[in-house]
Structures are given as C-alpha cells and as structure tokens.
PDB file of C-alpha atoms and ligand atoms in Angstrom:
ATOM      1  CA  UNK F 111     -79.391  -1.962  98.895  1.00 97.00           C
ATOM      2  CA  UNK F 112     -80.714  -1.928 102.202  1.00 98.00           C
ATOM      3  CA  UNK F 113     -78.291  -3.361 105.225  1.00 98.00           C
ATOM      4  CA  UNK F 114     -79.192  -3.757 108.450  1.00 98.00           C
ATOM      5  CA  UNK F 115     -77.170  -3.150 111.501  1.00 98.00           C
ATOM      6  CA  UNK F 116     -78.745  -3.834 114.944  1.00 97.00           C
ATOM      7  CA  UNK F 117     -77.535  -4.309 118.327  1.00 95.00           C
ATOM      8  CA  UNK F 118     -77.206  -3.268 121.791  1.00 93.00           C
ATOM      9  CA  UNK F 119     -76.479   0.001 122.968  1.00 86.00           C
ATOM     10  CA  UNK F 120     -72.956   0.918 122.841  1.00 86.00           C
ATOM     11  CA  UNK F 121     -72.055  -1.550 120.435  1.00 91.00           C
ATOM     12  CA  UNK F 122     -70.803   1.071 118.143  1.00 90.00           C
ATOM     13  CA  UNK F 123     -73.336   0.676 115.373  1.00 93.00           C
ATOM     14  CA  UNK F 124     -73.799   4.398 114.895  1.00 90.00           C
ATOM     15  CA  UNK F 125     -70.325   5.285 114.336  1.00 90.00           C
ATOM     16  CA  UNK F 126     -69.505   2.060 112.572  1.00 95.00           C
ATOM     17  CA  UNK F 127     -72.583   2.672 110.105  1.00 95.00           C
ATOM     18  CA  UNK F 128     -71.850   6.459 109.701  1.00 93.00           C
ATOM     19  CA  UNK F 129     -67.855   5.255 108.124  1.00 94.00           C
ATOM     20  CA  UNK F 130     -69.388   2.221 106.102  1.00 96.00           C
ATOM     21  CA  UNK F 131     -71.626   4.941 104.663  1.00 95.00           C
ATOM     22  CA  UNK F 132     -69.026   7.195 103.873  1.00 93.00           C
ATOM     23  CA  UNK F 133     -66.859   5.396 102.456  1.00 95.00           C
ATOM     24  CA  UNK F 134     -69.220   3.335  99.964  1.00 96.00           C
ATOM     25  CA  UNK F 135     -71.647   6.393  99.366  1.00 94.00           C
ATOM     26  CA  UNK F 136     -74.414   4.999 101.471  1.00 94.00           C
ATOM     27  CA  UNK F 137     -77.052   7.514 103.742  1.00 93.00           C
ATOM     28  CA  UNK F 138     -76.991   6.121 107.563  1.00 94.00           C
ATOM     29  CA  UNK F 139     -80.258   6.605 109.192  1.00 95.00           C
ATOM     30  CA  UNK F 140     -79.674   6.617 113.456  1.00 95.00           C
ATOM     31  CA  UNK F 141     -83.149   4.828 113.765  1.00 97.00           C
ATOM     32  CA  UNK F 142     -82.722   5.431 117.320  1.00 96.00           C
ATOM     33  CA  UNK F 143     -82.457   9.144 117.177  1.00 97.00           C
ATOM     34  CA  UNK F 144     -85.849   8.729 116.407  1.00 98.00           C
ATOM     35  CA  UNK F 145     -87.379   6.816 119.659  1.00 98.00           C
ATOM     36  CA  UNK F 146     -85.357   9.531 121.542  1.00 98.00           C
ATOM     37  CA  UNK F 147     -86.680  12.287 119.479  1.00 98.00           C
ATOM     38  CA  UNK F 148     -90.471  11.480 120.374  1.00 98.00           C
ATOM     39  CA  UNK F 149     -89.365  10.399 123.546  1.00 98.00           C
ATOM     40  CA  UNK F 150     -87.413  14.131 124.366  1.00 98.00           C
ATOM     41  CA  UNK F 151     -91.569  15.482 122.952  1.00 98.00           C
ATOM     42  CA  UNK F 152     -92.830  13.485 126.187  1.00 98.00           C
ATOM     43  CA  UNK F 153     -90.430  15.374 128.316  1.00 98.00           C
ATOM     44  CA  UNK F 154     -90.473  18.721 126.729  1.00 97.00           C
ATOM     45  CA  UNK F 155     -94.703  18.432 127.464  1.00 97.00           C
ATOM     46  CA  UNK F 156     -94.058  17.370 131.093  1.00 97.00           C
ATOM     47  CA  UNK F 157     -94.614  14.314 131.438  1.00 97.00           C
ATOM     48  CA  UNK F 158     -92.931  12.175 134.282  1.00 96.00           C
ATOM     49  CA  UNK F 159     -91.930   9.161 131.834  1.00 97.00           C
ATOM     50  CA  UNK F 160     -89.200   8.230 134.536  1.00 94.00           C
ATOM     51  CA  UNK F 161     -91.833   7.149 137.132  1.00 93.00           C
ATOM     52  CA  UNK F 162     -93.931   4.811 134.350  1.00 93.00           C
ATOM     53  CA  UNK F 163     -92.798   1.241 133.595  1.00 89.00           C
ATOM     54  CA  UNK F 164     -95.588   0.579 130.809  1.00 92.00           C
ATOM     55  CA  UNK F 165     -97.208   2.971 128.723  1.00 96.00           C
ATOM     56  CA  UNK F 166    -100.070   0.250 127.795  1.00 93.00           C
ATOM     57  CA  UNK F 167    -101.272   0.840 131.454  1.00 94.00           C
ATOM     58  CA  UNK F 168    -104.649   1.864 131.055  1.00 95.00           C
ATOM     59  CA  UNK F 169    -103.526   5.051 133.628  1.00 94.00           C
ATOM     60  CA  UNK F 170    -101.667   6.181 130.877  1.00 96.00           C
ATOM     61  CA  UNK F 171    -103.930   6.218 128.042  1.00 97.00           C
ATOM     62  CA  UNK F 172    -103.460   9.753 127.529  1.00 96.00           C
ATOM     63  CA  UNK F 173     -99.853  10.219 127.376  1.00 97.00           C
ATOM     64  CA  UNK F 174     -99.906   6.972 125.365  1.00 98.00           C
ATOM     65  CA  UNK F 175    -101.828   8.460 122.865  1.00 98.00           C
ATOM     66  CA  UNK F 176    -100.293  11.864 122.587  1.00 98.00           C
ATOM     67  CA  UNK F 177     -96.910  10.446 122.028  1.00 98.00           C
ATOM     68  CA  UNK F 178     -98.628   7.930 119.736  1.00 98.00           C
ATOM     69  CA  UNK F 179     -99.863  10.877 118.011  1.00 98.00           C
ATOM     70  CA  UNK F 180     -96.585  12.732 117.716  1.00 98.00           C
ATOM     71  CA  UNK F 181     -95.031   9.657 116.004  1.00 98.00           C
ATOM     72  CA  UNK F 182     -97.726   9.512 113.421  1.00 97.00           C
ATOM     73  CA  UNK F 183     -98.279  13.259 112.994  1.00 97.00           C
ATOM     74  CA  UNK F 184     -94.666  15.071 113.903  1.00 96.00           C
ATOM     75  CA  UNK F 185     -91.963  14.422 111.058  1.00 94.00           C
ATOM     76  CA  UNK F 186     -88.496  13.433 112.210  1.00 96.00           C
ATOM     77  CA  UNK F 187     -86.160  14.431 109.841  1.00 94.00           C
ATOM     78  CA  UNK F 188     -82.215  14.586 109.435  1.00 94.00           C
ATOM     79  CA  UNK F 189     -79.804  17.426 107.979  1.00 93.00           C
ATOM     80  CA  UNK F 190     -76.892  16.632 106.619  1.00 85.00           C
ATOM     81  CA  UNK F 191     -73.376  16.963 106.600  1.00 85.00           C
ATOM     82  CA  UNK F 192     -71.218  16.975 103.669  1.00 82.00           C
ATOM     83  CA  UNK F 193     -70.035  13.831 103.729  1.00 79.00           C
ATOM     84  CA  UNK F 194     -74.263  12.643 103.230  1.00 73.00           C
ATOM     85  CA  UNK F 195     -74.141  11.985 107.039  1.00 76.00           C
ATOM     86  CA  UNK F 196     -77.243  12.796 109.483  1.00 82.00           C
ATOM     87  CA  UNK F 197     -76.096  15.441 111.599  1.00 89.00           C
ATOM     88  CA  UNK F 198     -78.913  17.024 112.826  1.00 96.00           C
ATOM     89  CA  UNK F 199     -82.640  15.610 114.064  1.00 97.00           C
ATOM     90  CA  UNK F 200     -85.596  17.246 113.951  1.00 98.00           C
ATOM     91  CA  UNK F 201     -88.967  16.776 115.158  1.00 98.00           C
ATOM     92  CA  UNK F 202     -91.878  18.570 113.753  1.00 96.00           C
ATOM     93  CA  UNK F 203     -89.213  21.543 112.685  1.00 96.00           C
ATOM     94  CA  UNK F 204     -87.236  22.027 115.782  1.00 97.00           C
ATOM     95  CA  UNK F 205     -83.212  20.741 116.144  1.00 98.00           C
ATOM     96  CA  UNK F 206     -83.253  18.761 118.986  1.00 98.00           C
ATOM     97  CA  UNK F 207     -79.830  16.972 118.079  1.00 96.00           C
ATOM     98  CA  UNK F 208     -78.200  17.653 121.221  1.00 95.00           C
ATOM     99  CA  UNK F 209     -81.983  17.445 123.891  1.00 97.00           C
ATOM    100  CA  UNK F 210     -82.175  13.916 122.292  1.00 97.00           C
ATOM    101  CA  UNK F 211     -79.002  12.778 124.082  1.00 93.00           C
ATOM    102  CA  UNK F 212     -79.239  13.801 128.176  1.00 94.00           C
ATOM    103  CA  UNK F 213     -79.276  11.479 130.887  1.00 92.00           C
ATOM    104  CA  UNK F 214     -83.385  12.034 131.310  1.00 96.00           C
ATOM    105  CA  UNK F 215     -83.933  10.747 127.449  1.00 96.00           C
ATOM    106  CA  UNK F 216     -81.420   7.890 128.100  1.00 92.00           C
ATOM    107  CA  UNK F 217     -83.142   6.574 131.343  1.00 93.00           C
ATOM    108  CA  UNK F 218     -86.997   7.062 129.741  1.00 96.00           C
ATOM    109  CA  UNK F 219     -86.210   6.081 125.932  1.00 95.00           C
ATOM    110  CA  UNK F 220     -86.786   2.273 126.375  1.00 92.00           C
ATOM    111  CA  UNK F 221     -90.709   2.676 127.779  1.00 95.00           C
ATOM    112  CA  UNK F 222     -91.210   5.227 124.779  1.00 97.00           C
ATOM    113  CA  UNK F 223     -89.909   1.978 122.129  1.00 96.00           C
ATOM    114  CA  UNK F 224     -91.530  -0.802 123.951  1.00 95.00           C
ATOM    115  CA  UNK F 225     -94.519   0.671 122.480  1.00 96.00           C
ATOM    116  CA  UNK F 226     -96.321  -1.060 120.056  1.00 97.00           C
ATOM    117  CA  UNK F 227     -98.249   1.745 118.056  1.00 98.00           C
ATOM    118  CA  UNK F 228     -95.359   4.280 118.388  1.00 98.00           C
ATOM    119  CA  UNK F 229     -93.084   1.646 116.585  1.00 97.00           C
ATOM    120  CA  UNK F 230     -96.148   1.345 113.941  1.00 98.00           C
ATOM    121  CA  UNK F 231     -95.687   4.750 113.340  1.00 98.00           C
ATOM    122  CA  UNK F 232     -91.642   5.364 113.438  1.00 98.00           C
ATOM    123  CA  UNK F 233     -91.162   2.204 111.505  1.00 98.00           C
ATOM    124  CA  UNK F 234     -93.675   3.455 108.076  1.00 97.00           C
ATOM    125  CA  UNK F 235     -91.155   6.742 108.469  1.00 96.00           C
ATOM    126  CA  UNK F 236     -87.910   4.108 108.371  1.00 97.00           C
ATOM    127  CA  UNK F 237     -89.184   2.123 105.657  1.00 98.00           C
ATOM    128  CA  UNK F 238     -89.703   5.127 103.725  1.00 96.00           C
ATOM    129  CA  UNK F 239     -86.576   6.519 103.961  1.00 94.00           C
ATOM    130  CA  UNK F 240     -84.602   4.058 103.874  1.00 95.00           C
ATOM    131  CA  UNK F 241     -86.035   2.693 100.712  1.00 95.00           C
ATOM    132  CA  UNK F 242     -85.443   6.360  98.882  1.00 94.00           C
ATOM    133  CA  UNK F 243     -81.426   5.233  98.116  1.00 94.00           C
ATOM    134  CA  UNK F 244     -78.991   3.064  99.568  1.00 96.00           C
ATOM    135  CA  UNK F 245     -79.498   2.949 103.438  1.00 96.00           C
ATOM    136  CA  UNK F 246     -77.458   1.614 106.108  1.00 97.00           C
ATOM    137  CA  UNK F 247     -80.141   1.554 108.883  1.00 97.00           C
ATOM    138  CA  UNK F 248     -78.793   0.731 112.510  1.00 97.00           C
ATOM    139  CA  UNK F 249     -81.209   0.126 115.507  1.00 96.00           C
ATOM    140  CA  UNK F 250     -82.562  -3.006 117.261  1.00 95.00           C
ATOM    141  CA  UNK F 251     -85.192  -3.889 114.677  1.00 96.00           C
ATOM    142  CA  UNK F 252     -83.819  -3.148 111.435  1.00 98.00           C
ATOM    143  CA  UNK F 253     -83.282  -6.902 110.086  1.00 97.00           C
ATOM    144  CA  UNK F 254     -86.125  -8.815 111.805  1.00 96.00           C
ATOM    145  CA  UNK F 255     -89.226  -5.597 111.114  1.00 97.00           C
ATOM    146  CA  UNK F 256     -88.248  -3.185 109.621  1.00 98.00           C
ATOM    147  CA  UNK F 257     -86.647  -4.168 106.371  1.00 98.00           C
ATOM    148  CA  UNK F 258     -86.539  -8.185 106.903  1.00 98.00           C
ATOM    149  CA  UNK F 259     -85.086  -8.532 103.184  1.00 97.00           C
ATOM    150  CA  UNK F 260     -82.312  -6.347 103.350  1.00 98.00           C
ATOM    151  CA  UNK F 261     -79.725  -7.685 101.611  1.00 98.00           C
ATOM    152  CA  UNK F 262     -76.885  -7.062 104.339  1.00 98.00           C
ATOM    153  CA  UNK F 263     -77.576  -7.698 107.753  1.00 98.00           C
ATOM    154  CA  UNK F 264     -75.037  -7.974 110.840  1.00 98.00           C
ATOM    155  CA  UNK F 265     -76.101  -8.064 114.696  1.00 97.00           C
ATOM    156  CA  UNK F 266     -73.235  -5.838 116.886  1.00 97.00           C
ATOM    157  CA  UNK F 267     -72.129  -7.314 119.774  1.00 95.00           C
ATOM    158  CA  UNK F 268     -69.983  -6.067 122.628  1.00 95.00           C
ATOM    159  CA  UNK F 269     -69.472  -6.795 126.272  1.00 94.00           C
ATOM    160  CA  UNK F 270     -71.498  -4.733 128.681  1.00 94.00           C
ATOM    161  CA  UNK F 271     -68.222  -2.909 130.110  1.00 95.00           C
ATOM    162  CA  UNK F 272     -66.450  -2.390 126.640  1.00 94.00           C
ATOM    163  CA  UNK F 273     -69.994  -0.556 125.495  1.00 95.00           C
ATOM    164  CA  UNK F 274     -69.828   1.259 128.673  1.00 96.00           C
ATOM    165  CA  UNK F 275     -66.989   3.005 128.238  1.00 94.00           C
ATOM    166  CA  UNK F 276     -67.298   3.439 124.212  1.00 91.00           C
ATOM    167  CA  UNK F 277     -70.389   5.437 125.471  1.00 92.00           C
ATOM    168  CA  UNK F 278     -69.019   7.360 127.941  1.00 94.00           C
ATOM    169  CA  UNK F 279     -66.042   8.159 125.597  1.00 93.00           C
ATOM    170  CA  UNK F 280     -68.610   9.443 123.156  1.00 88.00           C
ATOM    171  CA  UNK F 281     -70.839  11.399 125.808  1.00 91.00           C
ATOM    172  CA  UNK F 282     -67.665  13.255 126.553  1.00 93.00           C
ATOM    173  CA  UNK F 283     -66.643  14.006 123.226  1.00 91.00           C
ATOM    174  CA  UNK F 284     -70.455  14.956 122.130  1.00 88.00           C
ATOM    175  CA  UNK F 285     -70.443  16.844 125.466  1.00 91.00           C
ATOM    176  CA  UNK F 286     -73.818  16.176 126.433  1.00 89.00           C
ATOM    177  CA  UNK F 287     -74.936  12.725 128.506  1.00 89.00           C
ATOM    178  CA  UNK F 288     -73.744  11.004 131.635  1.00 90.00           C
ATOM    179  CA  UNK F 289     -69.596  10.562 132.263  1.00 92.00           C
ATOM    180  CA  UNK F 290     -70.127   8.266 134.832  1.00 95.00           C
ATOM    181  CA  UNK F 291     -68.801   5.095 133.692  1.00 95.00           C
ATOM    182  CA  UNK F 292     -70.291   3.047 136.659  1.00 96.00           C
ATOM    183  CA  UNK F 293     -73.815   4.678 136.081  1.00 95.00           C
ATOM    184  CA  UNK F 294     -73.636   4.421 132.539  1.00 95.00           C
ATOM    185  CA  UNK F 295     -72.947   0.344 132.853  1.00 95.00           C
ATOM    186  CA  UNK F 296     -75.928  -0.095 135.497  1.00 95.00           C
ATOM    187  CA  UNK F 297     -78.248   1.818 132.870  1.00 91.00           C
ATOM    188  CA  UNK F 298     -76.893  -0.220 130.250  1.00 92.00           C
ATOM    189  CA  UNK F 299     -77.868  -3.520 131.754  1.00 92.00           C
ATOM    190  CA  UNK F 300     -81.348  -2.418 132.021  1.00 90.00           C
ATOM    191  CA  UNK F 301     -82.163  -1.144 128.997  1.00 88.00           C
ATOM    192  CA  UNK F 302     -80.898  -3.909 127.296  1.00 91.00           C
ATOM    193  CA  UNK F 303     -82.806  -6.100 129.174  1.00 91.00           C
ATOM    194  CA  UNK F 304     -85.557  -4.317 129.172  1.00 89.00           C
ATOM    195  CA  UNK F 305     -85.366  -3.733 124.949  1.00 90.00           C
ATOM    196  CA  UNK F 306     -84.563  -7.780 124.946  1.00 92.00           C
ATOM    197  CA  UNK F 307     -87.655  -8.837 126.770  1.00 93.00           C
ATOM    198  CA  UNK F 308     -90.403  -6.149 125.281  1.00 91.00           C
ATOM    199  CA  UNK F 309     -93.078  -7.772 123.518  1.00 92.00           C
ATOM    200  CA  UNK F 310     -93.288  -5.887 120.306  1.00 92.00           C
ATOM    201  CA  UNK F 311     -89.647  -6.078 118.452  1.00 91.00           C
ATOM    202  CA  UNK F 312     -87.713  -7.234 120.616  1.00 92.00           C
ATOM    203  CA  UNK F 313     -83.585  -6.507 120.504  1.00 92.00           C
ATOM    204  CA  UNK F 314     -82.509  -9.788 118.606  1.00 92.00           C
ATOM    205  CA  UNK F 315     -80.724 -10.848 115.854  1.00 95.00           C
ATOM    206  CA  UNK F 316     -81.978 -11.740 112.728  1.00 96.00           C
ATOM    207  CA  UNK F 317     -81.711 -15.640 111.987  1.00 96.00           C
ATOM    208  CA  UNK F 318     -78.977 -14.970 109.025  1.00 97.00           C
ATOM    209  CA  UNK F 319     -77.745 -11.816 110.484  1.00 98.00           C
ATOM    210  CA  UNK F 320     -73.935 -12.301 111.288  1.00 98.00           C
ATOM    211  CA  UNK F 321     -72.801 -11.637 114.666  1.00 97.00           C
ATOM    212  CA  UNK F 322     -69.957  -9.416 115.147  1.00 97.00           C
ATOM    213  CA  UNK F 323     -68.407  -9.022 118.651  1.00 96.00           C
ATOM    214  CA  UNK F 324     -66.345  -6.183 118.917  1.00 94.00           C
ATOM    215  CA  UNK F 325     -64.979  -6.396 122.244  1.00 93.00           C
ATOM    216  CA  UNK F 326     -61.766  -6.767 120.664  1.00 93.00           C
ATOM    217  CA  UNK F 327     -61.780  -5.344 117.584  1.00 94.00           C
ATOM    218  CA  UNK F 328     -60.380  -1.976 116.138  1.00 93.00           C
ATOM    219  CA  UNK F 329     -63.006   0.181 114.666  1.00 94.00           C
ATOM    220  CA  UNK F 330     -60.950  -0.404 111.851  1.00 97.00           C
ATOM    221  CA  UNK F 331     -61.227  -4.079 111.705  1.00 97.00           C
ATOM    222  CA  UNK F 332     -65.068  -3.774 112.360  1.00 97.00           C
ATOM    223  CA  UNK F 333     -65.132  -1.060 109.350  1.00 98.00           C
ATOM    224  CA  UNK F 334     -63.482  -3.227 107.398  1.00 98.00           C
ATOM    225  CA  UNK F 335     -65.015  -6.708 107.881  1.00 98.00           C
ATOM    226  CA  UNK F 336     -68.432  -4.753 107.214  1.00 98.00           C
ATOM    227  CA  UNK F 337     -67.684  -2.737 104.219  1.00 98.00           C
ATOM    228  CA  UNK F 338     -66.207  -6.236 102.892  1.00 98.00           C
ATOM    229  CA  UNK F 339     -69.903  -8.147 103.610  1.00 98.00           C
ATOM    230  CA  UNK F 340     -71.284  -4.955 101.304  1.00 98.00           C
ATOM    231  CA  UNK F 341     -68.930  -5.094  98.772  1.00 97.00           C
ATOM    232  CA  UNK F 342     -69.650  -9.075  98.124  1.00 97.00           C
ATOM    233  CA  UNK F 343     -73.371  -8.810  97.987  1.00 95.00           C
ATOM    234  CA  UNK F 344     -72.969  -5.647  95.492  1.00 89.00           C
TER     235      UNK F 344
HETATM  236  O1  LIG E1061     -79.412   3.143 119.819  1.00 53.86           O
HETATM  237  P1  LIG E1061     -79.766   4.279 120.854  1.00 53.86           P
HETATM  238  O2  LIG E1061     -79.538   3.974 122.041  1.00 53.86           O
HETATM  239  O3  LIG E1061     -79.866   5.673 120.330  1.00 53.86           O
HETATM  240  O4  LIG E1061     -81.456   3.435 121.287  1.00 53.86           O
HETATM  241  C1  LIG E1061     -82.457   4.407 122.086  1.00 53.86           C
HETATM  242  C2  LIG E1061     -83.583   3.227 122.325  1.00 53.86           C
HETATM  243  O5  LIG E1061     -84.257   3.707 121.022  1.00 53.86           O
HETATM  244  C3  LIG E1061     -83.241   2.138 123.082  1.00 53.86           C
HETATM  245  O6  LIG E1061     -83.621   2.091 123.943  1.00 53.86           O
HETATM  246  C4  LIG E1061     -83.541   0.966 122.404  1.00 53.86           C
HETATM  247  C5  LIG E1061     -84.921   1.387 121.264  1.00 53.86           C
HETATM  248  N1  LIG E1061     -84.628   1.637 119.752  1.00 53.86           N
HETATM  249  C6  LIG E1061     -85.607   0.279 119.429  1.00 53.86           C
HETATM  250  O7  LIG E1061     -86.317  -0.193 120.028  1.00 53.86           O
HETATM  251  N2  LIG E1061     -85.573   0.505 117.670  1.00 53.86           N
HETATM  252  C7  LIG E1061     -84.868   0.739 117.096  1.00 53.86           C
HETATM  253  N3  LIG E1061     -84.529   0.258 115.665  1.00 53.86           N
HETATM  254  C8  LIG E1061     -83.497   1.798 117.504  1.00 53.86           C
HETATM  255  C9  LIG E1061     -83.565   1.478 119.044  1.00 53.86           C
END
C-alpha cells in the first residue's frame, strides 16, 4: 500500500510520516532528503549554487549535466533503525545524514529540485523503493507525479509562522541547520513560492488529496487522523 504525504517544508510531514509508519508497520521514504543529497554533492564539488536561479540556463549546462549524472548514477540509500524507520541517508556510499541539513543546502536545494532531468532520475528511484513494501512517501509531488494512484493522499499545511517555529525546534534538536526563527521564516516563504511556481511538478495538492491544516492541531491529533484514513483503506 502506498500513502502519499505532500506539503510545504515544516508542515510536519517527516515527523508525522515516521510516527504513523512506526505504528502501522510501514516504511517511510523522505524524498526531500534525496534532493538534498544531490544538492550536497553539488556543493561538495564546489559549485556556487547560491548564485544560480535556474539550472536550465545555458551557462549552467556543465553543472547541470554533472548533477543529473549524480542523480542517475549515485545510488541514494537509507539505513533503518530498529523500528524500520530511516535513520541515515547515503549517496554513492557516503553518509550525508547531517550534511544535507545545513543552511547551505536549505538555501540551494530548491534550485536543484526544480531541474526536470534531476526529478526524472529521483522519481524513478522513489518508485522502485516505494513499490518494495507498504510505504509512506513524503514530499511535494508524491500524490501528483510519483504515485498518482496512491491509496491514501494527504496534503499537510500549516501557517508559515507555525512551520518556521517547528523547523527551528527540529534544527535545534538535530544540532544542525538554522535556529534563527525570523531567517527561517523568510527562507521558508521564499522556498514555498519557488517550489509552488516551478514548471516541473510544482508543490500542489492532488485533486483527490485530503488537506489537513495542522496549525492548531497537536502532533497526536494529526497522527491519529492519518492513521485512521489508512486503516479505513486497508
Ligand atoms: O522536504 P524538504 O524540505 O527536505 O525538501 C527539500 C527540497 O526538495 C524542497 O525545496 C522541495 C524539494 N522537494 C521536491 O521538490 N520534491 C519532493 N518530492 C521532495 C522535496
């Protein structure tokens, strides 16, 4: 069974998907981590991704082809904890769990994830990984592009302020990423706009998705609601 959870950053997708998966015996696939891993490889290669607004620009051709090659050929994999939940992220065998959560990756991942050829490569990997077992995939285009026939589709949202607040708490807990709430809110608004207006697979709710606004909901309420939706379809 495939469950799609889409939504903007900080809407709680990752934490909710992990908890629901743990309770119901699903695997989780954090597709954002895959775009982050490719972005990290670009930064590691020394690409100045911060000053680029479009990889389709002919001036970026070499950089784009290097990154597309990474997305096609460097396998992205996850190491799971005792609850079957992803604990570590690898690309081409390198553990990048911490590196993909830095401010630099936060600031540059939207440009990389807007590239159609990179998306094609990663979507192919996501379909293979998701089809192996009951999986909750979380991202931006799971219900619209990756698994349009997913049995359950959820679109999680919350106010930008609530999302920025949650993201800062999560970064502090992880010990990586920005913990300045104002800067996080600004970057979040920028990324929301960028991700929602890009040409390929923009962030949008699938027509048949159930939208859940979590601004005034507790974590437990969100987990219970999605778990119920899944149980009803099982
Ligand atoms: O969920 P996240 O913040 O880790 O996602 C990182 C970036 O990747 C974000 O800018 C949107 C993009 N993304 C995407 O385009 N498609 C997905 N399925 C998942 C993430």
